[in-house]
Each structure stands twice: as C-alpha cells, then as structure tokens.
Amino acid sequence: MKNTLFRLLLLTGFGLLTNFAPPEKQGTNAALVGKWSKDPNAVWEFRADRSYTMSMADGKASISGTYSVRGNMLMLSDLSATGQAKACDASQKGFYIFAADSYTLTLSTQNDDCPARNRLVPGTYNRK
C-alpha cells in the first residue's frame, strides 16, 4: 500500500513539474516549419531556427522576423522588410492560435498590435 501511494505521489509530482516547463520547452515549431501559402502571390516560410519570411511571388517585397510557439499559440515579431513591404514595429507582437497538419495551417488572431499584419495573417494556408 505504501509503495502504491509513493508511486502515485511521485507520478503526480512529475506531471506537475512537466506542466511548468519554460515556454520554449512547451510548444513545438516542427508543425510550422516549411513553406505555406493561402494566396498565389505570397509565401510564408517558417524555419526551424524560429525565423520567418513572407515573400511576394514576384520577389519585389518581403517581411522577415522571428516567431515563438507555446502550445497552439504562435507569436510573430517583424524585424525587417524589403521593397514596398512595411514591417511592423518590433514592439508590436502578433499572437495567433494555430492548427497544423501535413497539408494545412490555420491561423486565427488572438491579439495583434499591428493592424497591417492582422489583415494579412489570419486564414488557412496550404503547404508548398
């Protein structure tokens, strides 16, 4: 009886500790990594190093930044832009709820301080 109670307490304690892992340990970016498009004119690429680029198909404009994942929450932060694209200010973080499988990525706005990015990001994407 004592052994069973000890094991139960040990497993419960382990479960609680794993739920309080640092944010970078809780989420995974593996499902996001790759190229995605919802519009033939623009492609989003999420890399394993947690950087991203949104490029126009004609190559005349792009926005680059960093992202992080916690559970099903994606945080975007623009760093730079080329061509006619305009990056959001670095202090303007975008938070999106995501669901991804092998073929599709769906992004829904949780909160984004950058109106331009918030108009561009939400939707369903197909893997390229």
Coordinates of C-alpha atoms in Angstrom, one line a residue, residues 2 14 21 23-24 26-27 29-30 40 49 55 59-60 85 93 100 105 110 117 125 128:
K2 CA 2.8 2.4 0.9
F14 CA 6.4 14.6 -12.1
A21 CA 8.4 23.8 -18.2
P23 CA 7.8 28.4 -22.6
E24 CA 10.4 27.3 -25.1
Q26 CA 6.2 23.6 -24.0
G27 CA 5.5 24.3 -27.7
N29 CA 7.6 24.6 -34.1
A30 CA 8.0 21.4 -36.0
P40 CA -0.6 32.6 -55.0
D49 CA 15.6 28.4 -36.2
S55 CA 7.7 36.9 -49.7
G59 CA 10.2 38.8 -55.4
K60 CA 9.8 42.6 -55.1
A85 CA 6.6 46.0 -47.8
K93 CA 3.8 41.5 -31.3
A100 CA -1.3 22.5 -38.5
L105 CA -2.1 25.5 -41.5
Q110 CA -5.7 36.1 -30.7
R117 CA -0.1 42.2 -40.2
Y125 CA -2.7 28.0 -45.8
K128 CA 4.0 24.4 -50.7

